[in-house]
mmCIF file of C-alpha atoms and ligand atoms in Angstrom:
data_model
loop_
_atom_site.group_PDB
_atom_site.id
_atom_site.type_symbol
_atom_site.label_atom_id
_atom_site.label_comp_id
_atom_site.label_asym_id
_atom_site.label_seq_id
_atom_site.Cartn_x
_atom_site.Cartn_y
_atom_site.Cartn_z
ATOM 1 C CA MET A 1230 34.538 6.392 -3.025
ATOM 2 C CA GLN A 1231 30.914 6.811 -1.716
ATOM 3 C CA SER A 1232 28.810 4.229 -3.612
ATOM 4 C CA HIS A 1233 25.046 4.022 -4.062
ATOM 5 C CA ILE A 1234 24.218 0.286 -3.786
ATOM 6 C CA LEU A 1235 20.802 -1.356 -4.214
ATOM 7 C CA LEU A 1236 20.468 -4.853 -2.928
ATOM 8 C CA LEU A 1237 17.339 -6.785 -4.111
ATOM 9 C CA GLY A 1238 16.146 -10.279 -3.384
ATOM 10 C CA PRO A 1239 13.349 -12.288 -1.810
ATOM 11 C CA PRO A 1240 12.582 -12.416 1.913
ATOM 12 C CA GLY A 1241 15.556 -14.346 3.498
ATOM 13 C CA ALA A 1242 17.873 -13.931 0.678
ATOM 14 C CA GLY A 1243 20.514 -12.291 3.039
ATOM 15 C CA LYS A 1244 19.853 -8.644 2.078
ATOM 16 C CA GLY A 1245 20.035 -7.453 5.891
ATOM 17 C CA THR A 1246 23.047 -9.646 6.620
ATOM 18 C CA GLN A 1247 25.091 -8.529 3.671
ATOM 19 C CA SER A 1248 23.921 -4.868 3.709
ATOM 20 C CA THR A 1249 25.182 -4.481 7.338
ATOM 21 C CA ARG A 1250 28.589 -5.873 6.274
ATOM 22 C CA LEU A 1251 28.783 -3.643 3.013
ATOM 23 C CA ALA A 1252 27.867 -0.570 5.060
ATOM 24 C CA GLU A 1253 30.536 -1.322 7.623
ATOM 25 C CA THR A 1254 33.310 -2.152 4.918
ATOM 26 C CA TYR A 1255 32.595 0.696 2.642
ATOM 27 C CA ASP A 1256 31.742 3.198 5.484
ATOM 28 C CA ILE A 1257 28.247 3.960 4.066
ATOM 29 C CA GLN A 1258 24.755 4.198 5.431
ATOM 30 C CA HIS A 1259 22.482 1.104 5.614
ATOM 31 C CA VAL A 1260 19.145 2.321 4.584
ATOM 32 C CA THR A 1261 16.519 -0.392 5.368
ATOM 33 C CA THR A 1262 12.782 0.163 5.026
ATOM 34 C CA GLY A 1263 12.104 -2.998 7.129
ATOM 35 C CA ASP A 1264 13.955 -1.819 10.165
ATOM 36 C CA ALA A 1265 12.524 1.657 9.708
ATOM 37 C CA LEU A 1266 8.995 0.361 9.538
ATOM 38 C CA ARG A 1267 9.535 -2.004 12.611
ATOM 39 C CA ALA A 1268 10.613 1.039 14.607
ATOM 40 C CA ASN A 1269 7.382 2.702 13.620
ATOM 41 C CA LYS A 1270 5.026 -0.226 13.585
ATOM 42 C CA GLN A 1271 2.417 1.590 15.784
ATOM 43 C CA MET A 1272 2.436 4.853 13.764
ATOM 44 C CA ASP A 1273 -1.042 6.080 13.061
ATOM 45 C CA ILE A 1274 -1.743 6.189 9.339
ATOM 46 C CA THR A 1275 -5.516 6.313 9.576
ATOM 47 C CA ASP A 1276 -5.319 9.789 7.657
ATOM 48 C CA LEU A 1277 -4.376 7.816 4.600
ATOM 49 C CA GLU A 1278 -7.629 5.884 4.600
ATOM 50 C CA THR A 1279 -5.884 2.663 4.001
ATOM 51 C CA LYS A 1280 -6.851 -0.931 4.715
ATOM 52 C CA TYR A 1281 -5.079 -1.062 8.134
ATOM 53 C CA ASP A 1282 -4.564 1.816 10.661
ATOM 54 C CA THR A 1283 -0.747 1.033 11.333
ATOM 55 C CA PRO A 1284 2.384 -0.277 9.366
ATOM 56 C CA GLY A 1285 2.588 -3.112 11.948
ATOM 57 C CA GLU A 1286 -0.759 -4.586 10.813
ATOM 58 C CA TYR A 1287 0.521 -4.896 7.111
ATOM 59 C CA MET A 1288 3.712 -6.363 8.317
ATOM 60 C CA ASP A 1289 2.311 -8.980 10.505
ATOM 61 C CA ALA A 1290 -0.037 -9.956 7.629
ATOM 62 C CA GLY A 1291 2.980 -10.180 5.213
ATOM 63 C CA GLU A 1292 1.594 -7.468 3.051
ATOM 64 C CA LEU A 1293 3.204 -4.333 1.750
ATOM 65 C CA VAL A 1294 2.915 -1.126 3.668
ATOM 66 C CA PRO A 1295 1.427 1.646 1.549
ATOM 67 C CA ASP A 1296 3.722 3.355 -0.899
ATOM 68 C CA THR A 1297 3.078 6.799 0.563
ATOM 69 C CA VAL A 1298 4.433 5.814 3.964
ATOM 70 C CA VAL A 1299 7.519 4.080 2.534
ATOM 71 C CA ASN A 1300 8.521 6.572 -0.084
ATOM 72 C CA THR A 1301 8.618 9.302 2.587
ATOM 73 C CA ILE A 1302 10.891 7.169 4.764
ATOM 74 C CA VAL A 1303 13.268 6.517 1.885
ATOM 75 C CA LYS A 1304 13.342 9.967 0.569
ATOM 76 C CA GLU A 1305 14.255 11.437 3.905
ATOM 77 C CA ALA A 1306 16.872 8.704 4.491
ATOM 78 C CA LEU A 1307 18.500 9.113 1.168
ATOM 79 C CA SER A 1308 18.676 12.825 1.355
ATOM 80 C CA GLU A 1309 20.748 12.498 4.446
ATOM 81 C CA ALA A 1310 23.209 9.833 3.152
ATOM 82 C CA ASP A 1311 26.332 10.293 1.139
ATOM 83 C CA GLY A 1312 26.811 6.769 0.284
ATOM 84 C CA TYR A 1313 24.406 4.037 1.109
ATOM 85 C CA VAL A 1314 23.286 0.430 0.617
ATOM 86 C CA LEU A 1315 19.501 0.386 0.203
ATOM 87 C CA ASP A 1316 17.692 -2.797 1.417
ATOM 88 C CA GLY A 1317 13.910 -3.527 1.216
ATOM 89 C CA TYR A 1318 13.016 -0.828 -1.477
ATOM 90 C CA PRO A 1319 11.810 -0.702 -4.152
ATOM 91 C CA ARG A 1320 9.288 -3.509 -3.716
ATOM 92 C CA ASN A 1321 7.007 -2.770 -6.577
ATOM 93 C CA LEU A 1322 7.297 -0.807 -9.936
ATOM 94 C CA GLU A 1323 5.754 2.334 -8.562
ATOM 95 C CA GLN A 1324 8.414 2.526 -5.866
ATOM 96 C CA ALA A 1325 11.101 1.752 -8.502
ATOM 97 C CA ARG A 1326 9.978 4.672 -10.631
ATOM 98 C CA ILE A 1327 9.918 7.013 -7.602
ATOM 99 C CA LEU A 1328 13.422 5.825 -6.658
ATOM 100 C CA ASP A 1329 14.513 6.736 -10.235
ATOM 101 C CA SER A 1330 13.396 10.255 -9.531
ATOM 102 C CA MET A 1331 15.232 10.455 -6.083
ATOM 103 C CA THR A 1332 18.697 9.141 -6.739
ATOM 104 C CA GLU A 1333 21.178 7.513 -9.081
ATOM 105 C CA LEU A 1334 22.367 4.094 -8.276
ATOM 106 C CA ASP A 1335 25.886 2.691 -8.972
ATOM 107 C CA TYR A 1336 25.207 -0.992 -8.386
ATOM 108 C CA ILE A 1337 21.964 -2.812 -8.541
ATOM 109 C CA ILE A 1338 22.446 -6.323 -7.343
ATOM 110 C CA ALA A 1339 19.891 -9.157 -6.929
ATOM 111 C CA LEU A 1340 20.611 -11.996 -4.517
ATOM 112 C CA GLU A 1341 19.239 -15.298 -5.729
ATOM 113 C CA VAL A 1342 18.411 -18.148 -3.397
ATOM 114 C CA PRO A 1343 16.206 -21.070 -4.122
ATOM 115 C CA GLU A 1344 12.766 -20.795 -2.521
ATOM 116 C CA SER A 1345 13.269 -24.068 -0.665
ATOM 117 C CA ASP A 1346 16.074 -22.490 1.332
ATOM 118 C CA LEU A 1347 14.184 -19.308 2.195
ATOM 119 C CA LEU A 1348 11.608 -20.782 4.477
ATOM 120 C CA VAL A 1349 14.361 -22.545 6.450
ATOM 121 C CA ARG A 1350 16.435 -19.379 6.800
ATOM 122 C CA LEU A 1351 13.460 -17.178 7.956
ATOM 123 C CA THR A 1352 11.668 -19.515 10.434
ATOM 124 C CA GLY A 1353 15.214 -20.030 11.999
ATOM 125 C CA ARG A 1354 16.071 -16.371 12.155
ATOM 126 C CA ARG A 1355 16.524 -14.841 15.632
ATOM 127 C CA VAL A 1356 17.066 -11.075 16.222
ATOM 128 C CA CYS A 1357 18.316 -8.959 19.052
ATOM 129 C CA PRO A 1358 15.777 -6.500 20.184
ATOM 130 C CA GLU A 1359 18.482 -4.178 21.657
ATOM 131 C CA CYS A 1360 21.257 -3.971 19.091
ATOM 132 C CA SER A 1361 19.540 -5.678 15.977
ATOM 133 C CA GLU A 1362 22.164 -8.239 15.490
ATOM 134 C CA THR A 1363 20.740 -11.101 13.409
ATOM 135 C CA TYR A 1364 21.398 -14.888 14.054
ATOM 136 C CA HIS A 1365 20.161 -18.231 12.666
ATOM 137 C CA THR A 1366 19.590 -21.155 14.980
ATOM 138 C CA GLU A 1367 21.529 -23.421 12.713
ATOM 139 C CA PHE A 1368 23.527 -21.294 10.182
ATOM 140 C CA GLU A 1369 24.709 -18.401 12.430
ATOM 141 C CA PRO A 1370 23.958 -19.553 16.017
ATOM 142 C CA PRO A 1371 24.887 -17.134 18.828
ATOM 143 C CA ALA A 1372 27.610 -18.474 21.302
ATOM 144 C CA GLU A 1373 24.947 -19.087 23.948
ATOM 145 C CA THR A 1374 21.605 -20.433 22.767
ATOM 146 C CA GLY A 1375 18.913 -17.552 22.762
ATOM 147 C CA ILE A 1376 21.418 -14.745 23.967
ATOM 148 C CA CYS A 1377 22.897 -12.088 21.727
ATOM 149 C CA THR A 1378 26.589 -12.622 21.456
ATOM 150 C CA ALA A 1379 27.182 -8.905 20.787
ATOM 151 C CA CYS A 1380 25.225 -7.358 23.734
ATOM 152 C CA GLY A 1381 23.880 -10.212 25.973
ATOM 153 C CA ALA A 1382 20.217 -9.382 25.459
ATOM 154 C CA GLU A 1383 17.600 -12.261 25.021
ATOM 155 C CA LEU A 1384 17.000 -12.981 21.373
ATOM 156 C CA THR A 1385 13.469 -12.815 19.858
ATOM 157 C CA GLN A 1386 11.721 -14.137 16.635
ATOM 158 C CA ARG A 1387 10.275 -11.652 14.197
ATOM 159 C CA GLU A 1388 6.457 -11.664 14.301
ATOM 160 C CA ASP A 1389 6.399 -12.058 10.404
ATOM 161 C CA ASP A 1390 8.806 -15.126 10.453
ATOM 162 C CA THR A 1391 6.039 -17.717 11.143
ATOM 163 C CA GLU A 1392 5.769 -20.238 8.382
ATOM 164 C CA GLU A 1393 2.365 -19.058 7.290
ATOM 165 C CA THR A 1394 3.358 -15.263 7.053
ATOM 166 C CA VAL A 1395 6.734 -16.243 5.380
ATOM 167 C CA LYS A 1396 4.652 -17.961 2.626
ATOM 168 C CA GLU A 1397 2.457 -14.970 2.157
ATOM 169 C CA ARG A 1398 5.650 -12.718 1.979
ATOM 170 C CA LEU A 1399 7.093 -14.995 -0.766
ATOM 171 C CA SER A 1400 3.971 -14.724 -2.791
ATOM 172 C CA VAL A 1401 3.892 -10.948 -2.347
ATOM 173 C CA PHE A 1402 7.485 -10.839 -3.607
ATOM 174 C CA ALA A 1403 6.798 -13.039 -6.684
ATOM 175 C CA GLU A 1404 3.947 -10.721 -7.568
ATOM 176 C CA ASN A 1405 5.250 -7.273 -6.831
ATOM 177 C CA THR A 1406 9.039 -7.341 -6.612
ATOM 178 C CA GLU A 1407 10.054 -10.001 -9.271
ATOM 179 C CA PRO A 1408 8.836 -7.314 -11.822
ATOM 180 C CA VAL A 1409 11.195 -4.717 -10.209
ATOM 181 C CA ILE A 1410 14.088 -7.057 -10.836
ATOM 182 C CA GLU A 1411 13.064 -7.484 -14.442
ATOM 183 C CA TYR A 1412 12.585 -3.721 -14.719
ATOM 184 C CA TYR A 1413 16.359 -3.295 -13.881
ATOM 185 C CA ASP A 1414 17.424 -6.318 -15.866
ATOM 186 C CA GLU A 1415 15.759 -5.016 -19.044
ATOM 187 C CA ARG A 1416 17.555 -1.732 -18.616
ATOM 188 C CA ASN A 1417 20.938 -3.824 -18.394
ATOM 189 C CA GLU A 1418 21.581 -2.428 -14.938
ATOM 190 C CA LEU A 1419 21.172 -5.590 -12.838
ATOM 191 C CA THR A 1420 23.830 -7.980 -11.653
ATOM 192 C CA ARG A 1421 22.569 -11.357 -10.377
ATOM 193 C CA VAL A 1422 24.641 -12.852 -7.582
ATOM 194 C CA SER A 1423 24.216 -16.181 -5.854
ATOM 195 C CA GLY A 1424 23.112 -15.980 -2.307
ATOM 196 C CA GLN A 1425 23.820 -19.515 -1.539
ATOM 197 C CA GLY A 1426 26.856 -20.662 0.615
ATOM 198 C CA SER A 1427 28.039 -19.043 3.780
ATOM 199 C CA PRO A 1428 27.565 -15.456 4.525
ATOM 200 C CA GLU A 1429 31.275 -14.863 4.022
ATOM 201 C CA GLU A 1430 31.222 -16.494 0.646
ATOM 202 C CA VAL A 1431 28.246 -14.357 -0.490
ATOM 203 C CA PHE A 1432 29.939 -11.210 0.836
ATOM 204 C CA THR A 1433 33.207 -12.073 -1.200
ATOM 205 C CA ARG A 1434 31.008 -12.245 -4.264
ATOM 206 C CA LEU A 1435 29.328 -8.922 -3.630
ATOM 207 C CA THR A 1436 32.543 -7.128 -2.922
ATOM 208 C CA SER A 1437 34.077 -8.677 -6.081
ATOM 209 C CA VAL A 1438 31.320 -7.228 -8.238
ATOM 210 C CA ILE A 1439 31.788 -3.791 -6.596
ATOM 211 C CA GLU A 1440 35.552 -3.754 -6.480
ATOM 212 C CA ASP A 1441 36.222 -5.190 -10.015
ATOM 213 C CA ASP A 1442 34.102 -2.382 -11.314
ATOM 214 C CA TRP A 1443 36.073 0.198 -9.406
ATOM 215 C CA LEU A 1444 39.249 -1.253 -10.886
ATOM 216 C CA ALA A 1445 37.756 -1.167 -14.437
ATOM 217 C CA ARG A 1446 36.988 2.621 -13.835
ATOM 218 C CA VAL A 1447 40.534 3.615 -13.000
HETATM 219 P P1 AP5 B 641 11.957 -6.476 5.517
HETATM 220 O O1 AP5 B 641 12.314 -6.372 6.807
HETATM 221 O O2 AP5 B 641 12.590 -5.783 4.409
HETATM 222 O O3 AP5 B 641 11.840 -8.032 5.182
HETATM 223 P P2 AP5 B 641 12.214 -8.896 3.845
HETATM 224 O O4 AP5 B 641 12.513 -8.187 2.538
HETATM 225 O O5 AP5 B 641 11.073 -9.833 3.818
HETATM 226 O O6 AP5 B 641 13.660 -9.396 4.107
HETATM 227 P P3 AP5 B 641 14.204 -10.207 5.392
HETATM 228 O O7 AP5 B 641 14.623 -9.116 6.309
HETATM 229 O O8 AP5 B 641 13.047 -11.080 5.836
HETATM 230 O O9 AP5 B 641 15.228 -10.984 4.769
HETATM 231 P P4 AP5 B 641 16.773 -10.624 4.389
HETATM 232 O O10 AP5 B 641 16.948 -10.792 2.907
HETATM 233 O O11 AP5 B 641 17.157 -9.274 4.975
HETATM 234 O O12 AP5 B 641 17.526 -11.853 4.977
HETATM 235 P P5 AP5 B 641 18.492 -11.783 6.363
HETATM 236 O O13 AP5 B 641 19.810 -11.210 6.016
HETATM 237 O O14 AP5 B 641 17.843 -11.293 7.634
HETATM 238 O O15 AP5 B 641 10.340 -6.245 5.332
HETATM 239 C C1 AP5 B 641 9.519 -6.692 6.368
HETATM 240 C C2 AP5 B 641 7.985 -6.056 5.981
HETATM 241 O O16 AP5 B 641 8.085 -4.682 6.008
HETATM 242 C C3 AP5 B 641 7.563 -6.343 4.604
HETATM 243 O O17 AP5 B 641 6.921 -7.731 4.573
HETATM 244 C C4 AP5 B 641 6.557 -5.277 4.460
HETATM 245 O O18 AP5 B 641 5.287 -5.486 5.215
HETATM 246 C C5 AP5 B 641 7.261 -4.153 5.056
HETATM 247 N N1 AP5 B 641 8.059 -3.393 4.050
HETATM 248 C C6 AP5 B 641 9.493 -3.245 4.007
HETATM 249 N N2 AP5 B 641 9.920 -2.644 3.028
HETATM 250 C C7 AP5 B 641 8.715 -2.202 2.244
HETATM 251 C C8 AP5 B 641 8.510 -1.471 1.109
HETATM 252 N N3 AP5 B 641 9.599 -0.955 0.302
HETATM 253 N N4 AP5 B 641 7.282 -1.351 0.727
HETATM 254 C C9 AP5 B 641 6.214 -1.747 1.438
HETATM 255 N N5 AP5 B 641 6.402 -2.467 2.528
HETATM 256 C C10 AP5 B 641 7.578 -2.669 3.004
HETATM 257 O O19 AP5 B 641 18.637 -13.442 6.480
HETATM 258 C C11 AP5 B 641 17.557 -14.237 6.905
HETATM 259 C C12 AP5 B 641 18.063 -15.356 7.708
HETATM 260 O O20 AP5 B 641 18.974 -16.150 7.013
HETATM 261 C C13 AP5 B 641 18.779 -14.869 8.997
HETATM 262 O O21 AP5 B 641 18.603 -15.719 10.138
HETATM 263 C C14 AP5 B 641 20.386 -15.041 8.536
HETATM 264 O O22 AP5 B 641 21.211 -15.282 9.651
HETATM 265 C C15 AP5 B 641 20.263 -16.222 7.654
HETATM 266 N N6 AP5 B 641 21.289 -16.156 6.530
HETATM 267 C C16 AP5 B 641 21.659 -14.949 5.981
HETATM 268 N N7 AP5 B 641 22.554 -15.312 4.951
HETATM 269 C C17 AP5 B 641 22.700 -16.703 4.936
HETATM 270 C C18 AP5 B 641 23.558 -17.518 4.252
HETATM 271 N N8 AP5 B 641 24.329 -17.238 3.305
HETATM 272 N N9 AP5 B 641 23.371 -18.918 4.531
HETATM 273 C C19 AP5 B 641 22.688 -19.346 5.629
HETATM 274 N N10 AP5 B 641 21.851 -18.527 6.312
HETATM 275 C C20 AP5 B 641 21.947 -17.217 5.966
#
């Protein structure tokens, strides 16, 4: 079955970690605005007459990239995907309304993690610049410190994972993206799942939500 899954949650909730696993397990696309924007950080958006000239400047400040840029990325990615897990979008009510007009979702799941854990998760995150594998210095360390277990490249820290920028991202989430979660909740379309515990435990919770629903439908 080709599912259309939306994974919501604050920065550091584990959306990327879990989306990667869901995409592999269900053989669907992982559509992530964060990765797409990181690959286009230097894109010239001066035509839009926005505050900054590139997506990267918004990202490094912890602010949202303008909707026009992000909506175009998502529209194109979803039109090419049969099934998908969408991660990082929508991040405000305007994007949620645009998404309504683009596609129909089968599962809308919000990962919930206490704010005190998020800062620790994000400042300890390390990523592989070659293959995008994600680690945590304490919770998911690579076999050799600082080296990607999957491909052997040297791990780096995301530029927006400094304590100061993480705090700004969390406040942008509270102001812009919490209302999106409420928007789906009010329509009774949202399932809340705890993002605490090991990545394996969280993954088991997510697949239970999805597969229990499949069973209920047959
Ligand atoms: P984006 O890349 O989407 O960042 P985010 O939403 O802030 O989410 P993160 O990637 O930081 O966290 P995550 O939930 O994926 O956690 P992860 O699995 O990595 O966006 C970055 C920027 O791009 C935004 O600030 C904005 O500027 C721009 N942008 C993106 N989308 C946009 C949009 N729609 N509109 C406008 N602008 C947009 O896990 C985090 C760490 O925790 C890792 O180290 C991991 O190993 C560890 N971890 C994961 N699970 C567990 C667990 N269960 N226990 C312990 N540790 C865990």
